[in-house]
PDB file of C-alpha atoms and ligand atoms in Angstrom:
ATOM      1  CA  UNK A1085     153.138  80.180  76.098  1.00 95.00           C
ATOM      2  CA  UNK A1086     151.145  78.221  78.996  1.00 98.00           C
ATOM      3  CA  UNK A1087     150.950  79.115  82.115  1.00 98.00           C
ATOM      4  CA  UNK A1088     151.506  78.094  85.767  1.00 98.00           C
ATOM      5  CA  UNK A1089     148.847  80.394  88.088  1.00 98.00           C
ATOM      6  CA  UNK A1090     149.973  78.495  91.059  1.00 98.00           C
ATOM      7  CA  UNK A1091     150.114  75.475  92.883  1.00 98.00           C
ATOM      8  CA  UNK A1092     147.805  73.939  95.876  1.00 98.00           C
ATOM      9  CA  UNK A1093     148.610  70.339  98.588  1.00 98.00           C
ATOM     10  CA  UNK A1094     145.918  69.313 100.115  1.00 98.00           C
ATOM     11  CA  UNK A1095     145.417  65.735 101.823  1.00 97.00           C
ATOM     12  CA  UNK A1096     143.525  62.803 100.231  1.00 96.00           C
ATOM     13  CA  UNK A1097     141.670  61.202 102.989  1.00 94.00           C
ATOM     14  CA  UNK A1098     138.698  59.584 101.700  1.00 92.00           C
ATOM     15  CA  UNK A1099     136.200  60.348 104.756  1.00 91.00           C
ATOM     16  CA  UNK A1100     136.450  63.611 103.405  1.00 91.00           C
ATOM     17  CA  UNK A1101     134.741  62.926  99.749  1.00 88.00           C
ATOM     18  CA  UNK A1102     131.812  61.408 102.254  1.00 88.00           C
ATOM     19  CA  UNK A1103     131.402  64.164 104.433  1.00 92.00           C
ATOM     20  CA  UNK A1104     130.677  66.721 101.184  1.00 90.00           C
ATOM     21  CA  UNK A1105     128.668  64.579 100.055  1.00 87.00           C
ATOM     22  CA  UNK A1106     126.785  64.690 103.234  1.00 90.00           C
ATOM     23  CA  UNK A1107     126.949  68.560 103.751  1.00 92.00           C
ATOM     24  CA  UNK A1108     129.140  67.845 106.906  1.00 95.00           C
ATOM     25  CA  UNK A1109     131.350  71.079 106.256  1.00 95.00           C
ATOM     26  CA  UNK A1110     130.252  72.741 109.289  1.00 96.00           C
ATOM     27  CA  UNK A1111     130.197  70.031 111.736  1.00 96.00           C
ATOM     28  CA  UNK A1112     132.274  70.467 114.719  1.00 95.00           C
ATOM     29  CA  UNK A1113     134.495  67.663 113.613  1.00 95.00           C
ATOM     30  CA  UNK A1114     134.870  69.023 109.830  1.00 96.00           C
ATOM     31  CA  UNK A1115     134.839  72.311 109.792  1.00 96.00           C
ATOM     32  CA  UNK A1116     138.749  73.132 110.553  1.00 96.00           C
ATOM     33  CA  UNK A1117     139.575  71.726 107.664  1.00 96.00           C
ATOM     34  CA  UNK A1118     136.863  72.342 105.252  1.00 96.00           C
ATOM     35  CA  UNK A1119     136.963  76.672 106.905  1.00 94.00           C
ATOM     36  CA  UNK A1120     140.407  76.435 104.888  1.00 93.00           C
ATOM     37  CA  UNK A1121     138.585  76.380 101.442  1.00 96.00           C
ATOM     38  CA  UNK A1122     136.809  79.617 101.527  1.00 96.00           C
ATOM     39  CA  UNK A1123     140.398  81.438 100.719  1.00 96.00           C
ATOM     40  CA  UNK A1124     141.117  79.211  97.627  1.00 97.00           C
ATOM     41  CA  UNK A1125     137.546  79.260  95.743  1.00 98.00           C
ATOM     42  CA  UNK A1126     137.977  82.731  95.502  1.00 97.00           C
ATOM     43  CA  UNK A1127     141.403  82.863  94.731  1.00 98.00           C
ATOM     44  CA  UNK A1128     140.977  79.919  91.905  1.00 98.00           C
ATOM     45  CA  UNK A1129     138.193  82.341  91.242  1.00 98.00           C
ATOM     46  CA  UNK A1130     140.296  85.090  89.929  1.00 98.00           C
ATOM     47  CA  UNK A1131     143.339  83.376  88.505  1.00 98.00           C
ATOM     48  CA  UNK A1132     140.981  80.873  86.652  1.00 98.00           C
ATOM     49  CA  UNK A1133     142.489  78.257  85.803  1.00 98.00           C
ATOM     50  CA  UNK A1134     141.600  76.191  82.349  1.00 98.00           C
ATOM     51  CA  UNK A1135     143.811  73.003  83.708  1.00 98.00           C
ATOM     52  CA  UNK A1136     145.008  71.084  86.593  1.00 99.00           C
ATOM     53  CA  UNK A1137     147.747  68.755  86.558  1.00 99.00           C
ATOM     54  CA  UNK A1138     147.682  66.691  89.458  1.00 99.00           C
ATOM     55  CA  UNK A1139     150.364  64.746  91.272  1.00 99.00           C
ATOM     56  CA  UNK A1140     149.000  62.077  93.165  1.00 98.00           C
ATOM     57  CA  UNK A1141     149.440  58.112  94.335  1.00 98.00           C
ATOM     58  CA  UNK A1142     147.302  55.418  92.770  1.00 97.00           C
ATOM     59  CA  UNK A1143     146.340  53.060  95.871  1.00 95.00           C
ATOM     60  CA  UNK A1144     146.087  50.233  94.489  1.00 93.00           C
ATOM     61  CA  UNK A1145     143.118  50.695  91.984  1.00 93.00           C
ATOM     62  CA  UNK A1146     145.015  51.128  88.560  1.00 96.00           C
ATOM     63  CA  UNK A1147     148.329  49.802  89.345  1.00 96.00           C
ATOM     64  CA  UNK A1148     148.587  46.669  92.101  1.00 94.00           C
ATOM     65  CA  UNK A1149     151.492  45.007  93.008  1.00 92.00           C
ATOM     66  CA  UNK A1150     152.620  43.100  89.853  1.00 95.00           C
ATOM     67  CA  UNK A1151     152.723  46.197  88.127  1.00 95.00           C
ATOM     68  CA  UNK A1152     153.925  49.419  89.903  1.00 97.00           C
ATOM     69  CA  UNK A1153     155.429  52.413  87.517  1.00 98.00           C
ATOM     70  CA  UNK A1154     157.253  54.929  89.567  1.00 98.00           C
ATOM     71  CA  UNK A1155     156.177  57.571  87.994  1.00 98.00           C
ATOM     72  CA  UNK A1156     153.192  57.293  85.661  1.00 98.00           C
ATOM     73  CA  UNK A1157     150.767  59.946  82.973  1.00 98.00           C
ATOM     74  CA  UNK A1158     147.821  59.447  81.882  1.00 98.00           C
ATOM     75  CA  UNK A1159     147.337  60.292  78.244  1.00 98.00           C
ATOM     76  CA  UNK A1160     143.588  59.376  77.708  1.00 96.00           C
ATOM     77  CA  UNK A1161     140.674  60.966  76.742  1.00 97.00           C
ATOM     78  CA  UNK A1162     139.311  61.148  80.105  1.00 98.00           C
ATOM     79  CA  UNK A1163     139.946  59.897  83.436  1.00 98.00           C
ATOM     80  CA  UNK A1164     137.190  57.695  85.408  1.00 95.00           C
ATOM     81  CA  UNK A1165     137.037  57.620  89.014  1.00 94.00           C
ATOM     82  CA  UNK A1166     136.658  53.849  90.502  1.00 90.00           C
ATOM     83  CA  UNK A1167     137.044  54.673  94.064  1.00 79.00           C
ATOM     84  CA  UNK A1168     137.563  52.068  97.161  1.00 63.00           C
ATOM     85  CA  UNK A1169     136.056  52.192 100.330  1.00 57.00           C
ATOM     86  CA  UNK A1170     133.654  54.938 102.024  1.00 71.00           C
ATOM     87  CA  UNK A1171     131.668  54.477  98.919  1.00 70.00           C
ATOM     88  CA  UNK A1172     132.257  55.971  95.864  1.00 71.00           C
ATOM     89  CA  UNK A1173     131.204  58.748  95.063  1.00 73.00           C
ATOM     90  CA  UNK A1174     128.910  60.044  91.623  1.00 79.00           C
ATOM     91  CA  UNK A1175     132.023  61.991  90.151  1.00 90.00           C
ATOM     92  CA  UNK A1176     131.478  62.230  86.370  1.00 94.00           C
ATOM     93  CA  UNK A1177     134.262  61.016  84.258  1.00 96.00           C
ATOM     94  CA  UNK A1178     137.167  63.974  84.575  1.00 98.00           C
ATOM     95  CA  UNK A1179     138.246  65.206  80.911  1.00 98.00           C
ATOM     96  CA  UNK A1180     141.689  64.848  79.477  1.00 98.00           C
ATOM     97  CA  UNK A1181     144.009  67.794  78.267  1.00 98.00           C
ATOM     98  CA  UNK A1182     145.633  65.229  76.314  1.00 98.00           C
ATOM     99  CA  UNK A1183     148.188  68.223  73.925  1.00 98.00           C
ATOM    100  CA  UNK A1184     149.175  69.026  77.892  1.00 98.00           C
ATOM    101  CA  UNK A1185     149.870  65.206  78.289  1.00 98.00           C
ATOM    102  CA  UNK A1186     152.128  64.772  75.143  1.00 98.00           C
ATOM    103  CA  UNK A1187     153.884  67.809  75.724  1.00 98.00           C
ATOM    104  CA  UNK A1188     154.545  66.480  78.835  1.00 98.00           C
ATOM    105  CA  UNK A1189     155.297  63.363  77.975  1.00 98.00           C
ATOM    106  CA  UNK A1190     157.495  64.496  75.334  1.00 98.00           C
ATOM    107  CA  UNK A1191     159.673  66.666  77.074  1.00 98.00           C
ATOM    108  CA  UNK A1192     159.942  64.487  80.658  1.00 98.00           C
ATOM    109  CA  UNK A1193     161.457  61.711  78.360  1.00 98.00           C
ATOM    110  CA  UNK A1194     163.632  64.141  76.372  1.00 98.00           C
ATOM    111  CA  UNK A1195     164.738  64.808  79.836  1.00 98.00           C
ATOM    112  CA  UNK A1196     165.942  61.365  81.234  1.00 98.00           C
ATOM    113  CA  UNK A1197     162.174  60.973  83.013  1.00 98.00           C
ATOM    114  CA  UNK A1198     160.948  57.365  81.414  1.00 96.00           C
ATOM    115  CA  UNK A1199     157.544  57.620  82.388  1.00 98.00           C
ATOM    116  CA  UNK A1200     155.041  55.094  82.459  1.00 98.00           C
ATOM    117  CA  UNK A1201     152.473  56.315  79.423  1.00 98.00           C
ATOM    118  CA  UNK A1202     148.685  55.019  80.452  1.00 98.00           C
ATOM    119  CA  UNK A1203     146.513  55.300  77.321  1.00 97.00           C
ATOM    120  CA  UNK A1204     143.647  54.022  79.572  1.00 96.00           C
ATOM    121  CA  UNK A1205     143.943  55.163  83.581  1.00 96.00           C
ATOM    122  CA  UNK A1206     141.549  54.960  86.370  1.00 96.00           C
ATOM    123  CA  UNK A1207     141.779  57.466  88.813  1.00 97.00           C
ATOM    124  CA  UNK A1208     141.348  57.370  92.858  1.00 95.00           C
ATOM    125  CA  UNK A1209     140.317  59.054  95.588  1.00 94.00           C
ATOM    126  CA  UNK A1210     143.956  60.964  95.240  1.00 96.00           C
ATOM    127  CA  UNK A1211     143.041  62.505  92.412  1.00 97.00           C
ATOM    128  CA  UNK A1212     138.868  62.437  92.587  1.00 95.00           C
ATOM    129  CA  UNK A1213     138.454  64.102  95.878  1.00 94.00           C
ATOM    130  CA  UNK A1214     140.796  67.419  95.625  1.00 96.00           C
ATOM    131  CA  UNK A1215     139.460  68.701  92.833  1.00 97.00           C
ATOM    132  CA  UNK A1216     136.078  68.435  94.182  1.00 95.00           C
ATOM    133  CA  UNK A1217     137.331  70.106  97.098  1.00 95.00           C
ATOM    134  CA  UNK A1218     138.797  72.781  94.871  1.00 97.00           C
ATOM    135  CA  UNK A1219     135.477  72.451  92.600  1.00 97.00           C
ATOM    136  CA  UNK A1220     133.001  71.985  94.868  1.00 93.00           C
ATOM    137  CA  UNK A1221     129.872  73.294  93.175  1.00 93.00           C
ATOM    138  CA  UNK A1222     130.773  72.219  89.859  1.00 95.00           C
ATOM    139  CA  UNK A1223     130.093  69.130  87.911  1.00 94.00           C
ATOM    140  CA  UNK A1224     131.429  67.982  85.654  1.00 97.00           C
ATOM    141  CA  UNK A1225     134.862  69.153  87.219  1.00 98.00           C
ATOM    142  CA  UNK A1226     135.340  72.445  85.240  1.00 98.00           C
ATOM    143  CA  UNK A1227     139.148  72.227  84.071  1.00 98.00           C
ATOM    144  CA  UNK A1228     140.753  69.572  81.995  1.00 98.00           C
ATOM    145  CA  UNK A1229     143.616  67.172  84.067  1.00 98.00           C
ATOM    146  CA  UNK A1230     146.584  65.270  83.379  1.00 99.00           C
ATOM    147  CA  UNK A1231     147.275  62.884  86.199  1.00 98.00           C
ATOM    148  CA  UNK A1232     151.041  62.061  86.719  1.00 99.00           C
ATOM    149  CA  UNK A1233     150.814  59.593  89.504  1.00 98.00           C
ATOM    150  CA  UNK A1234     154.158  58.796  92.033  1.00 98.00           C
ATOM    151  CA  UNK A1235     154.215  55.236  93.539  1.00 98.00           C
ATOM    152  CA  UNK A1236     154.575  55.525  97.283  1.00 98.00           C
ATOM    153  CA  UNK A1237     152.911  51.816  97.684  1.00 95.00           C
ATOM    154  CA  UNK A1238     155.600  49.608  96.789  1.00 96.00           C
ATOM    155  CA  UNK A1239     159.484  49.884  97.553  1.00 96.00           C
ATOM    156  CA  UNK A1240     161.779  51.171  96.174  1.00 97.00           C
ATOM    157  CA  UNK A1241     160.065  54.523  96.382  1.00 98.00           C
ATOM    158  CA  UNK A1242     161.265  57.484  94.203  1.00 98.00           C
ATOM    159  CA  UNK A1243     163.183  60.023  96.769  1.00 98.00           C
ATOM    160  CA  UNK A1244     162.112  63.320  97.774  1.00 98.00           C
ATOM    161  CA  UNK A1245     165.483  64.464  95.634  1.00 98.00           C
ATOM    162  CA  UNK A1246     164.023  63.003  92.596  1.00 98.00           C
ATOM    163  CA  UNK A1247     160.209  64.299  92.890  1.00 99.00           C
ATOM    164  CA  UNK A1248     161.244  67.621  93.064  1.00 99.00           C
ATOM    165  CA  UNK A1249     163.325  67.111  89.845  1.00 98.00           C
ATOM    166  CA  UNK A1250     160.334  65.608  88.459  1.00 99.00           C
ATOM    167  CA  UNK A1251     158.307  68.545  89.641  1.00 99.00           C
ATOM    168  CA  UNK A1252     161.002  70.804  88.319  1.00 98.00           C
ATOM    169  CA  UNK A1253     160.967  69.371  84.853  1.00 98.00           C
ATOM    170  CA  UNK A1254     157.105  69.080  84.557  1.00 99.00           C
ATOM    171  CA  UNK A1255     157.156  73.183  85.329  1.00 98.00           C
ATOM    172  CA  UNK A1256     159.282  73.988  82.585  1.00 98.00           C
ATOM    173  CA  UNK A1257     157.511  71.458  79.807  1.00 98.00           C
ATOM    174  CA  UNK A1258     154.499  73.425  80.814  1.00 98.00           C
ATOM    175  CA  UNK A1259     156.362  76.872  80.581  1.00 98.00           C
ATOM    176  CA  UNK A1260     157.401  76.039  77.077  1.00 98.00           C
ATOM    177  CA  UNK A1261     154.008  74.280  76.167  1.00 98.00           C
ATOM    178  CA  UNK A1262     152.768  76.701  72.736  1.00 98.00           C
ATOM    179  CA  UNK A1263     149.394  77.662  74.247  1.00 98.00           C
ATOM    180  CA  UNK A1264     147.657  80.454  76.340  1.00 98.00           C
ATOM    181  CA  UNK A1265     145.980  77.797  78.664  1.00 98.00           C
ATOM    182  CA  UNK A1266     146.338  78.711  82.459  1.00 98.00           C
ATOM    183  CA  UNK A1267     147.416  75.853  84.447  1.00 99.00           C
ATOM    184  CA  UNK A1268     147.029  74.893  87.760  1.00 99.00           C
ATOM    185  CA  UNK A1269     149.184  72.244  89.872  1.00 99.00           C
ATOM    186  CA  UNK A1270     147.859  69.835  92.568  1.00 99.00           C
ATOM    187  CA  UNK A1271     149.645  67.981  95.277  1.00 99.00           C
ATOM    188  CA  UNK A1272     147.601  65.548  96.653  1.00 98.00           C
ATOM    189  CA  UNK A1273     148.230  62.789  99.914  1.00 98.00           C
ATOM    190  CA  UNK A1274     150.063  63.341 103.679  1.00 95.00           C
ATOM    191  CA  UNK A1275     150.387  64.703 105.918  1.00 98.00           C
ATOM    192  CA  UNK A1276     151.598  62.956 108.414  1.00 98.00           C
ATOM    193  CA  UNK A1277     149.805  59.212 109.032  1.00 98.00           C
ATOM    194  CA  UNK A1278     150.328  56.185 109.375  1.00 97.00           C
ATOM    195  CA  UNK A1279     146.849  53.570 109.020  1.00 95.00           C
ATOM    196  CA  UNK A1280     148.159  50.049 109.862  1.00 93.00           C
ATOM    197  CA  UNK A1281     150.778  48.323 112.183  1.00 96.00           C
ATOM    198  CA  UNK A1282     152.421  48.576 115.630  1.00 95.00           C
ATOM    199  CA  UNK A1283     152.816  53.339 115.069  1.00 96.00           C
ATOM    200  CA  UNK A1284     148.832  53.038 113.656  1.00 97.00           C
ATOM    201  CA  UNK A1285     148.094  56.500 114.543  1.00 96.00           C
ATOM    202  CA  UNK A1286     151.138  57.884 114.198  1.00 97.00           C
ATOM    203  CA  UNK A1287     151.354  62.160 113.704  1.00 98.00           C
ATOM    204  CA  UNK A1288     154.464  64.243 113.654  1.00 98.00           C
ATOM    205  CA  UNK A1289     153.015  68.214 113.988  1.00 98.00           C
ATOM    206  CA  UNK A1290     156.941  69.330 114.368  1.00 98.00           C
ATOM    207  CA  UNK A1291     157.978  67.694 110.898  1.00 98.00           C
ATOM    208  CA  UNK A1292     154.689  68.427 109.281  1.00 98.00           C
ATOM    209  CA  UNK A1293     155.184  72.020 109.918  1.00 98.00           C
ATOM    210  CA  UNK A1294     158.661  72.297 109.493  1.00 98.00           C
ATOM    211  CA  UNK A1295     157.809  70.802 105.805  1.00 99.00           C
ATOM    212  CA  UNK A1296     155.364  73.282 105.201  1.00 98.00           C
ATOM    213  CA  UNK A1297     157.379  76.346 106.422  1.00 98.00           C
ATOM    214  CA  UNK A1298     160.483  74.916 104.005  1.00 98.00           C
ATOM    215  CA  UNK A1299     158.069  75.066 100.954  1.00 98.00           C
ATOM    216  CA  UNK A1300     157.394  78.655 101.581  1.00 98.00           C
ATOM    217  CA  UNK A1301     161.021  79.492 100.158  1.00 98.00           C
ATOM    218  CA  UNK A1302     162.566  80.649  97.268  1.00 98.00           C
ATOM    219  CA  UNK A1303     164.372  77.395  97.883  1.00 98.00           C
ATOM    220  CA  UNK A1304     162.112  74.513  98.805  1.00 98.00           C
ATOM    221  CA  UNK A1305     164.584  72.228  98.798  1.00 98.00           C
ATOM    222  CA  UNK A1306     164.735  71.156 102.872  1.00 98.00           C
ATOM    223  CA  UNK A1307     162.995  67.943 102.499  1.00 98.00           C
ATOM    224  CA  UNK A1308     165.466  66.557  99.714  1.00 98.00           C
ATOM    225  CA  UNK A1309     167.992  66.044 102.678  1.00 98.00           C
ATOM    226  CA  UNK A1310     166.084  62.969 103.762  1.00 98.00           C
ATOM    227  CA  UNK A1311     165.502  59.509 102.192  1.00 98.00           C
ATOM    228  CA  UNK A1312     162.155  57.724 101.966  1.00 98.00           C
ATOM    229  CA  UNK A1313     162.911  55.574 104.997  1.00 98.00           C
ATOM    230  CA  UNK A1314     163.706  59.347 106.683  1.00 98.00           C
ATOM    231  CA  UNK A1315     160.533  60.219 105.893  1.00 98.00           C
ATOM    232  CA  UNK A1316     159.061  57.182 106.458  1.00 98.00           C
ATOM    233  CA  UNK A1317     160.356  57.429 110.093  1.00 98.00           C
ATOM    234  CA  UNK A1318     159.197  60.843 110.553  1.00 98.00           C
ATOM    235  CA  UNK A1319     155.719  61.151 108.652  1.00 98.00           C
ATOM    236  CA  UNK A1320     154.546  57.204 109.261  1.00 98.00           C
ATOM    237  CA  UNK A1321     154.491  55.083 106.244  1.00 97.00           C
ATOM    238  CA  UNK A1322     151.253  56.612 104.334  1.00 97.00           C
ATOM    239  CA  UNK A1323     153.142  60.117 105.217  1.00 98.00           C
ATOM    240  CA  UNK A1324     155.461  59.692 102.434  1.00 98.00           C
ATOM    241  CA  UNK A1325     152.449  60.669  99.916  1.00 98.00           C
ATOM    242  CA  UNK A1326     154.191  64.244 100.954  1.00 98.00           C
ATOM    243  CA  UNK A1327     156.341  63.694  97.997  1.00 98.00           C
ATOM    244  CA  UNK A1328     153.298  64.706  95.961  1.00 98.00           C
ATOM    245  CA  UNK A1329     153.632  67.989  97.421  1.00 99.00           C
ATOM    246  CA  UNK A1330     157.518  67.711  96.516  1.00 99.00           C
ATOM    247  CA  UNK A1331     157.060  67.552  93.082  1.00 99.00           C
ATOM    248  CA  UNK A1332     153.978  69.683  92.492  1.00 99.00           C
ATOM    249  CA  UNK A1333     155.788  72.784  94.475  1.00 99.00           C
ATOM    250  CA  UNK A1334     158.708  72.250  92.423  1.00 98.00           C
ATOM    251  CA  UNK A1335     156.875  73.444  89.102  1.00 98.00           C
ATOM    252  CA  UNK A1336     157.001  76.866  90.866  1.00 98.00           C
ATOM    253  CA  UNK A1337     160.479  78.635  89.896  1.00 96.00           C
ATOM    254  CA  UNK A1338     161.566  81.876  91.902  1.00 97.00           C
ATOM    255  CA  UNK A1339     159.663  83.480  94.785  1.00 98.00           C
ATOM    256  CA  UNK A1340     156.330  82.485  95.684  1.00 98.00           C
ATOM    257  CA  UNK A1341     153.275  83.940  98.161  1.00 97.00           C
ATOM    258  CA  UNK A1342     151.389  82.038 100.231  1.00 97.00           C
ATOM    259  CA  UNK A1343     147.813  81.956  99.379  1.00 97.00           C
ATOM    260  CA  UNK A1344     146.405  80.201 102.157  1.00 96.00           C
ATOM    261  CA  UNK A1345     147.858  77.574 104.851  1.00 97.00           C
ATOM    262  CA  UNK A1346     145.531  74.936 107.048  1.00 97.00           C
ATOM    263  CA  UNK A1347     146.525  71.943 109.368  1.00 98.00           C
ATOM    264  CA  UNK A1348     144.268  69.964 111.396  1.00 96.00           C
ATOM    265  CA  UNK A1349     144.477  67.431 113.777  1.00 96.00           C
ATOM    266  CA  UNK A1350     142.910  64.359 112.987  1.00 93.00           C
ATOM    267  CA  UNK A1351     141.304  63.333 110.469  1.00 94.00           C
ATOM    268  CA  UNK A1352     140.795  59.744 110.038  1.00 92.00           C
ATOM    269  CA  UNK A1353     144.096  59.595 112.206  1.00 94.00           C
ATOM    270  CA  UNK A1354     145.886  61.930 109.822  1.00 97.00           C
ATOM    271  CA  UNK A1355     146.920  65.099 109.931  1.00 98.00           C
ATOM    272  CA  UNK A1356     145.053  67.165 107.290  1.00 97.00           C
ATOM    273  CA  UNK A1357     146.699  69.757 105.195  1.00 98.00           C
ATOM    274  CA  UNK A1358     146.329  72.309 102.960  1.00 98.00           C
ATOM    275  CA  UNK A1359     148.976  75.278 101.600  1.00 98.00           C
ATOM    276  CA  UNK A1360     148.407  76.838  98.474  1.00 98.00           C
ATOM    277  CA  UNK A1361     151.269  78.817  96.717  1.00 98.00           C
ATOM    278  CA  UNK A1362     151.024  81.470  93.754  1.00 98.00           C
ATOM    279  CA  UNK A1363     154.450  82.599  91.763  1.00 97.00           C
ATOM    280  CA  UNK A1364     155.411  86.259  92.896  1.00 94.00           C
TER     281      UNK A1364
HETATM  282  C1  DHB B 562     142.952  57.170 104.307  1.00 84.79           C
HETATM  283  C2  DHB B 562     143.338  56.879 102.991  1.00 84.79           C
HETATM  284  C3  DHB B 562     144.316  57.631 102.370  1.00 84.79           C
HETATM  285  O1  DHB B 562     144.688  57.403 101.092  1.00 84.79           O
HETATM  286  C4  DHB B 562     144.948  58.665 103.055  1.00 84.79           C
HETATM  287  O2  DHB B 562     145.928  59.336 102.404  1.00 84.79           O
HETATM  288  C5  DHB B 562     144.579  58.967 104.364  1.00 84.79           C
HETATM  289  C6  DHB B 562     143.578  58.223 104.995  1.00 84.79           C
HETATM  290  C7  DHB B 562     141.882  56.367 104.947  1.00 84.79           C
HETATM  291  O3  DHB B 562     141.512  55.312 104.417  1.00 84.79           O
HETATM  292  O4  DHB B 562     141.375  56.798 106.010  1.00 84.79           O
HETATM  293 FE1   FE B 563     146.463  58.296 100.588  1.00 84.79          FE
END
């Protein structure tokens, strides 16, 4: 049977895709969050994984507003990255695990999840720039993905409650997928920002680290006390892409270790996270 070797949140902020493609990791202004990475090459290193499924939130670039599934999968052959804004960057086209994706799919509808099923899916920065981050020396991008993306553009938002079910359910499909493929998760968005209106700006260090300490537990289930507009209030309104980390720490069942932890204060007015988790 598959298997889970562990789970890693990082932020999505785009300014970060431009400054490795411009080297920038050791600039004064980069380097506390790009120091965090060290820790998890090495660790991906030895657990080598052969796939990544990656939570994330479309921005706007495959779904828009007439169309917004809650929670969609892609199921295509591969996954092409048609960034917006700070340029795009020369990502070759990421390759499908598409058995993954219909065992997925399979067993989240079996299970009362009626996801949105993209035969053809274009991925953003979400998804694009944490696996180069994870990847960095690598192209193509060395493990196979399914993307599973969460709308957090366009209310009613899914709540933190449900995500982790999500998350939950996603685990155990893989758990009882009939293959010896080593899979990784990815959580990918927060954490705390807000980028437009009167709380532009907005960062919440207490919340954000409160979060991160509640994912460390057996239990992770602090956050699912709080609605969206909870969040909302707390994290900003682009802070809600936390929920990605909701779901992808949820595939973890039972104790887990902390591989590696990293929060930084600002980038592009957001607070910049990392935590990556393996099962104990
Ligand atoms: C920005 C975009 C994001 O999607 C995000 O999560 C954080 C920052 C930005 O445009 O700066
Ligand atoms: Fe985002």
């Amino acid at each position: 049977m598959a298997q889970i070797v562990g789970c890693i949140n990082t932020s999505h902020v785009p300014s970060i895709g431009k400054a490795l493609a411009h080297g920038l990791q050791k600039d004064p202004y980069w380097s506390p969050f790009f120091d965090g990475f060290p820790p998890i090459h090495q660790w991906l290193a030895e657990v080598k994984p052969d796939v990544a499924v990656v939570f994330y939130n479309d921005h706007g670039l495959n779904f828009f507003l007439d169309k917004m599934p809650t929670f969609a999968i892609g199921s295509g052959p591969q996954y092409i990255n048609g960034d917006e804004g700070w340029g795009q960057p020369d990502y070759p086209p990421f390759a499908s695990e598409e058995k993954l994706a219909w065992q997925l799919i399979n067993h989240l509808v079996d299970h009362d999840f009626d996801m949105t099923i993209c035969q053809d899916m274009m991925v953003d920065h979400a998804f694009a720039l944490p696996l180069k981050l994870l990847f960095p020396k690598q192209s193509p991008c060395p493990v196979t993905t399914v993307p599973i993306s969460i709308n957090t553009v366009l209310y009613p938002f899914p709540s933190a409650r449900r995500c982790a079910a999500l998350g939950r359910t996603v685990g155990d499909a893989i758990r009882a997928w009939d293959s010896d493929k080593r899979v990784l998760i990815v959580g990918t968005g927060g954490l705390s920002h807000q980028l437009e209106g009167e709380r532009a700006g907005h960062l919440n260090r207490d919340f954000d680290t409160k979060f991160m300490d509640s994912l460390m537990r057996e239990d992770p289930s602090w956050i699912e006390q709080f609605s969206s507009e909870d969040i909302i209030e707390q994290v900003g309104t682009a802070g809600l892409e936390l929920i990605m980390w909701v779901a992808a720490r949820n595939t973890l069942r039972g104790p887990v270790r902390e591989v590696m932890r990293n929060y930084h204060i600002p980038i592009s007015n957001t607070a910049a996270a990392t935590q990556a988790f393996a099962p104990l």
